[in-house]
CSV table of C-alpha atoms in Angstrom, one decimal:
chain,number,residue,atom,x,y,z
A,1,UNK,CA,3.9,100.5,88.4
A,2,UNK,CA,1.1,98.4,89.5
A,3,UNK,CA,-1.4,101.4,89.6
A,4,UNK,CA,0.2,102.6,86.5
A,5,UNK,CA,-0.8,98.9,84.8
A,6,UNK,CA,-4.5,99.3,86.2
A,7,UNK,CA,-5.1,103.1,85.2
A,8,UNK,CA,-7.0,101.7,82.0
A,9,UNK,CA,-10.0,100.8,84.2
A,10,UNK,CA,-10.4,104.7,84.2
A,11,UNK,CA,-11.6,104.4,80.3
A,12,UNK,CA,-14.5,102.2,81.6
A,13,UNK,CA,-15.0,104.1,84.6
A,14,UNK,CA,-15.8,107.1,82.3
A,15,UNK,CA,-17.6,105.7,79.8
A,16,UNK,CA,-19.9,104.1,82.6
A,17,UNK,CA,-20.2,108.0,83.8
A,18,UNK,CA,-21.1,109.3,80.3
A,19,UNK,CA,-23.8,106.7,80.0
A,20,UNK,CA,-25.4,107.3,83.5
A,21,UNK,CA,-25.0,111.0,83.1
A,22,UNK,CA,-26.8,110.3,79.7
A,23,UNK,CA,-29.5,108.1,80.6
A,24,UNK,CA,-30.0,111.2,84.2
A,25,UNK,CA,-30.3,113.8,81.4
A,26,UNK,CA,-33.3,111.8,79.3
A,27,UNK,CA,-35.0,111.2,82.6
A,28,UNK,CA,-34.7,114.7,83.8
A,29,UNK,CA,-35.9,116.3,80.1
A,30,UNK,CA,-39.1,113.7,80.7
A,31,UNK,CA,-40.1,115.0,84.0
A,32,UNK,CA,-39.2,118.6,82.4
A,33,UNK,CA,-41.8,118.2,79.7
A,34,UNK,CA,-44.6,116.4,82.0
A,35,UNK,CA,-44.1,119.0,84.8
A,36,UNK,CA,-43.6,121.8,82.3
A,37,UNK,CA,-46.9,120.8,80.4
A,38,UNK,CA,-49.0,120.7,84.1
A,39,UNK,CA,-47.2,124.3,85.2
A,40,UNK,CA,-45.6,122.6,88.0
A,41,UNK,CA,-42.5,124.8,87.7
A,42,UNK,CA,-41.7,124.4,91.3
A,43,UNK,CA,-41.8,120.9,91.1
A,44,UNK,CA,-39.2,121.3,88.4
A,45,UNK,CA,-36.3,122.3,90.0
A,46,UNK,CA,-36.7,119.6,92.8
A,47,UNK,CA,-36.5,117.1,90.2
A,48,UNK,CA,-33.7,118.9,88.8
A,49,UNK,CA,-32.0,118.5,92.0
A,50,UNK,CA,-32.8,114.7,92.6
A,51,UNK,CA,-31.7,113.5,89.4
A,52,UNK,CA,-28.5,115.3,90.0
A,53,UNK,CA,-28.1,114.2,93.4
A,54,UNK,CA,-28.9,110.7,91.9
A,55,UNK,CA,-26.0,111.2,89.6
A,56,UNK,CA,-23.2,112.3,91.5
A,57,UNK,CA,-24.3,109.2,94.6
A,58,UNK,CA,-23.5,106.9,91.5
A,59,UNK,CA,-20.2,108.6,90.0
A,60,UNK,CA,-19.1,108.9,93.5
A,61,UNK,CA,-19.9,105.1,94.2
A,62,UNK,CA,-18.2,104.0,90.4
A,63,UNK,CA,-15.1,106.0,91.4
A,64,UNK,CA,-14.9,104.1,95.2
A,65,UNK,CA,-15.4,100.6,93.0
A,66,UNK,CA,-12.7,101.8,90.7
A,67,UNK,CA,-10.2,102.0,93.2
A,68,UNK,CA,-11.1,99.4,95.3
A,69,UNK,CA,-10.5,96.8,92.0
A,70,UNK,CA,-7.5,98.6,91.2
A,71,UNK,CA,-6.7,97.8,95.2
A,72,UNK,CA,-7.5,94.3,94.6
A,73,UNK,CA,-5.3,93.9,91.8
A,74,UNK,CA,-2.5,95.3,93.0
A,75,UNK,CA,-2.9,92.5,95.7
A,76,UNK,CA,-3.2,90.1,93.5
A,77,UNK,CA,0.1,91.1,91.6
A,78,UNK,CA,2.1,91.4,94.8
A,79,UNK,CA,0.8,87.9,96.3
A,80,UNK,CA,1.7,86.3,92.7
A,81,UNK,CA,5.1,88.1,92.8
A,82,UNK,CA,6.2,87.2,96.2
A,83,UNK,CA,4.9,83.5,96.2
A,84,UNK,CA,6.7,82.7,92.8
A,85,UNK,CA,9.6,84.9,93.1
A,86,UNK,CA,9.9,86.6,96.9
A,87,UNK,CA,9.8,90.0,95.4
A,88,UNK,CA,8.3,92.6,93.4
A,89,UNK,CA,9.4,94.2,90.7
A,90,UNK,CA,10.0,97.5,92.8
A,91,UNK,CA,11.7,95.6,95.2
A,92,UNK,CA,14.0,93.5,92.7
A,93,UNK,CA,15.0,97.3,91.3
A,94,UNK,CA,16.8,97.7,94.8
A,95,UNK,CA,17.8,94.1,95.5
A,96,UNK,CA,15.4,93.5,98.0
A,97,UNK,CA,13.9,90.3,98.9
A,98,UNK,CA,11.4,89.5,101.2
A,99,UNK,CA,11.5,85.6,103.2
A,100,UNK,CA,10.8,84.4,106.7
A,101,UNK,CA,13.1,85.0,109.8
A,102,UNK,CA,14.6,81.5,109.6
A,103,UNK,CA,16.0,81.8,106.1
A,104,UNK,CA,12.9,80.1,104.5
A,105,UNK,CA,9.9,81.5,101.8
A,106,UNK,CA,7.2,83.0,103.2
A,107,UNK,CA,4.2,80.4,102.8
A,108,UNK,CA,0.8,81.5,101.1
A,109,UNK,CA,-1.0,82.5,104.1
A,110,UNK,CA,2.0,84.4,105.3
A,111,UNK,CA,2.0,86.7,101.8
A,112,UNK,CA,-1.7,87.0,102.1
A,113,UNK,CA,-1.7,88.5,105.9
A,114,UNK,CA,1.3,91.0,105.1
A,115,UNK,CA,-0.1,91.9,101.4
A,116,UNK,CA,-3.4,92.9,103.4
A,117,UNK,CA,-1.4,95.0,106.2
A,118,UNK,CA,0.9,96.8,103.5
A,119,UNK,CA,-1.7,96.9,100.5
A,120,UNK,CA,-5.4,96.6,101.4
A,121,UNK,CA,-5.2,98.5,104.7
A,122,UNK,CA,-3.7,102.0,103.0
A,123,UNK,CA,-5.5,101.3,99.8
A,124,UNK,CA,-8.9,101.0,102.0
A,125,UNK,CA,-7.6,103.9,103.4
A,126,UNK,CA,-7.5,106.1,100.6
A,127,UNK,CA,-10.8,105.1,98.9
A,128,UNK,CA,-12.6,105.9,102.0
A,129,UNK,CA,-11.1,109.3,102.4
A,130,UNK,CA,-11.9,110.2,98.7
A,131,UNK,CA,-15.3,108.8,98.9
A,132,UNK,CA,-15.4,111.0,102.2
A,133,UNK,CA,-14.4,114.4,100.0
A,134,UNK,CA,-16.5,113.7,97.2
A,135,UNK,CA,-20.0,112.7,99.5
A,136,UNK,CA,-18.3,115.2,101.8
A,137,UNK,CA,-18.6,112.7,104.8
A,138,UNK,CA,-17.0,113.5,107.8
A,139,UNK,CA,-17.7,109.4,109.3
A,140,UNK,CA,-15.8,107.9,106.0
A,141,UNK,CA,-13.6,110.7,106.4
A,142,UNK,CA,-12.7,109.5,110.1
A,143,UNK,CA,-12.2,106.3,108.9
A,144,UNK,CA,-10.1,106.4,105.9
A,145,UNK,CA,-7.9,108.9,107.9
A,146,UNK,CA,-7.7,106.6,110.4
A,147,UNK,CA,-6.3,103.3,108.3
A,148,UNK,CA,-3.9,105.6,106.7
A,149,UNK,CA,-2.4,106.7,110.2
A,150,UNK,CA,-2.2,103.3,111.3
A,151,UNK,CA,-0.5,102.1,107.8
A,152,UNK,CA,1.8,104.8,108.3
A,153,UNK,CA,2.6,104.3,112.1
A,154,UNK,CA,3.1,100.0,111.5
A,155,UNK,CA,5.4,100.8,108.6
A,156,UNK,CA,7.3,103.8,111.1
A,157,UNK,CA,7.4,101.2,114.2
A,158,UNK,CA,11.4,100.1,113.1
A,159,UNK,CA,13.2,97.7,115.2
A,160,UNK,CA,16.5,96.5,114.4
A,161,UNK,CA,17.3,92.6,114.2
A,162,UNK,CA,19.9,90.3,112.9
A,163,UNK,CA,18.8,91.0,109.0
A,164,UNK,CA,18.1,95.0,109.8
A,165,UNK,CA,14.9,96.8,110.6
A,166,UNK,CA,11.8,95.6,110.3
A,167,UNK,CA,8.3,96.7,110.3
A,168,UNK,CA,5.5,95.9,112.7
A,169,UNK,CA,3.9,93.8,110.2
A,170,UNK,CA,6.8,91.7,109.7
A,171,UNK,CA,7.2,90.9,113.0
A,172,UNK,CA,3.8,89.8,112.8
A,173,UNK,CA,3.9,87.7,110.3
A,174,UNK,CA,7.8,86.6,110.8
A,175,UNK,CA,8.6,88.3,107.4
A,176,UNK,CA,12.0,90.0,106.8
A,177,UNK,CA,13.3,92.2,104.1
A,178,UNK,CA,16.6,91.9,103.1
A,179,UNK,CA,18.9,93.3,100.7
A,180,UNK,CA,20.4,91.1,98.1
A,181,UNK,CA,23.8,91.8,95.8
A,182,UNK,CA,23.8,91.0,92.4
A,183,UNK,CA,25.9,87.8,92.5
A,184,UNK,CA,23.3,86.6,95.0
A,185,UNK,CA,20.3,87.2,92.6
A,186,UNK,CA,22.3,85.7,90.1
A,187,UNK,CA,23.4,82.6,92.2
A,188,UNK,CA,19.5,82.4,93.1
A,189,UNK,CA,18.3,82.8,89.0
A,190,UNK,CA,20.9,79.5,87.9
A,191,UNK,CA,18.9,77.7,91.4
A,192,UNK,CA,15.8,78.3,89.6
A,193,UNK,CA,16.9,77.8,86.2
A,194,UNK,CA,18.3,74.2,87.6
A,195,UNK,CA,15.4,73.6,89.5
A,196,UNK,CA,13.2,74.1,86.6
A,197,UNK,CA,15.4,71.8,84.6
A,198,UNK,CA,15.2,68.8,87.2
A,199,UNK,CA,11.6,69.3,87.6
A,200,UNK,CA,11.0,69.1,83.4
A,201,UNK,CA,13.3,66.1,83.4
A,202,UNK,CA,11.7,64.6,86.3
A,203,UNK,CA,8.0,65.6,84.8
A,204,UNK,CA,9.3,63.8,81.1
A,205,UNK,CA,10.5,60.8,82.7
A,206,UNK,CA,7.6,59.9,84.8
A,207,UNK,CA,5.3,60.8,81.8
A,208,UNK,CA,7.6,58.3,79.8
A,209,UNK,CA,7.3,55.5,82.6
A,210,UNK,CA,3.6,56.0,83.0
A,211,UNK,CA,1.6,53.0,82.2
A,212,UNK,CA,-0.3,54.5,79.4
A,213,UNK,CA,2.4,55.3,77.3
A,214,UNK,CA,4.3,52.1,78.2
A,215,UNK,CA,2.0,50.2,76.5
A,216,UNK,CA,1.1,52.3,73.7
A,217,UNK,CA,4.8,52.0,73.1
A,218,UNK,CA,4.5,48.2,73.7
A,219,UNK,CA,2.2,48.4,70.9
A,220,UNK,CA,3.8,50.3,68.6
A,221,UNK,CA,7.2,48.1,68.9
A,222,UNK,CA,4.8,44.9,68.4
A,223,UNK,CA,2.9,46.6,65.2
A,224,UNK,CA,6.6,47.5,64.0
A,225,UNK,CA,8.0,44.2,64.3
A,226,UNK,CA,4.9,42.9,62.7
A,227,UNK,CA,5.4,45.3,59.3
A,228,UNK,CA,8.8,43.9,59.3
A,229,UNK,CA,7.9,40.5,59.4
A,230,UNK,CA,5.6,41.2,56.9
A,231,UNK,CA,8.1,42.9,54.4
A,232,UNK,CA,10.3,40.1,55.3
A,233,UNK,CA,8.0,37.3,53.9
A,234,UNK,CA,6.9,39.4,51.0
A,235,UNK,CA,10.4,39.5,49.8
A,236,UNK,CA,11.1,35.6,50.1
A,237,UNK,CA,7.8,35.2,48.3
A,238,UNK,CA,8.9,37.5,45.7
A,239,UNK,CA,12.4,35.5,46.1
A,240,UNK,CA,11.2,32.1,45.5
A,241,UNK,CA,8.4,32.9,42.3
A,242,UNK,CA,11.5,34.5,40.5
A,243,UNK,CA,14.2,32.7,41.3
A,244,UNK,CA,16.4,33.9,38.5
A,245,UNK,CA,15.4,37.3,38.9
């Protein structure tokens, strides 16, 4: 879902490609025309061959960025998710949550390390490999193959434990993921819901007691009692000029 949410960078992405490819193609036609007009028709090709090479060393390098943000992102998403909620969406689909060993939420540096082990490491992985087939480089090739085969073997390293298995990554961090049923999650949504209630009651009443609006309501009491005082007197003025009336 996450990569599905990002996919509209692509539109840029292209359009960024059409206009390099566009501003290539008026560069080439000059040099055509200048080598063209001197007979260098040898020349011609080369320069053919640069600006194309030119090209595809920026498409290539736009693509890598692409992915890389969409990486980032999908970081992003799954630090939010687990720090405010201990799950992701994919994970509340099959009741999973994810908390420390002893019972307690993961803290923010926690999240970060294991959101870099399950998320930037294969993600890495895969924009060097197809940077490495579309430069056709056999080092970034090495290197993208080699984060993915590590991602894969960490996630594969199972060991059982009091909650189930868990992953080398969470036993590195002190993360576990366990299954939750759907009285649980709903036990766990009236928490929040009750938590969120105490804090806005909480939040009103210490806005209510703060000094500020203590005395502006000091003030408005005192300029209310003052109106009154004044309507009162009108009226006994009024009283005593008519007193038949």
């Amino acid at each position: 879902m996450p990569w599905l949410v990002t996919s509209p960078l692509w539109f840029l992405t292209a359009e960024w490609i059409q206009s390099e490819a566009g501003e290539h193609g008026f560069t080439l036609a000059g040099k055509g025309i200048f080598k063209a007009a001197f007979g260098e028709w040898g020349a011609l090709g080369d320069a053919a061959g640069d600006e194309v090479a030119d090209l595809w060393g920026e498409v290539v390098l736009l693509i890598a960025a692409t992915l890389m943000v969409q990486v980032l992102l999908i970081m992003a998403y799954e630090v939010l998710l687990l720090r405010s909620w201990g799950r992701t969406l994919g994970k509340a689909a099959f009741t999973l949550t994810v908390r420390r060993a002893d019972g307690g939420r993961l803290n923010f540096g926690q999240i970060c390390a294991r959101t870099a082990i399950t998320v930037l490491v294969p993600g890495l992985g895969w924009v060097l490999l197809i940077a490495a087939l579309l430069w056709l480089s056999v080092l970034l090739g090495l290197a993208g193959i080699a984060l993915l085969v590590f991602s894969a073997v960490e996630c594969g390293l199972l060991r059982m434990s009091p909650d189930g298995k868990t992953s080398w990554h969470d036993r590195r961090i002190g993360s576990v993921v366990v299954s939750k049923t759907w009285t649980e999650q709903l036990r766990q949504a009236r928490e929040f819901q009750q938590r969120a209630l105490d804090g806005g009651v909480t939040f009103a009443r210490q806005a209510w007691e703060a000094p500020q609006v203590q005395q502006f309501t000091q003030q408005a009491q005192a300029t209310f009692q003052q109106v009154r005082e004044r309507g009162r007197q009108a009226i006994r003025r009024d009283d005593e000029q008519n007193p038949g009336g």
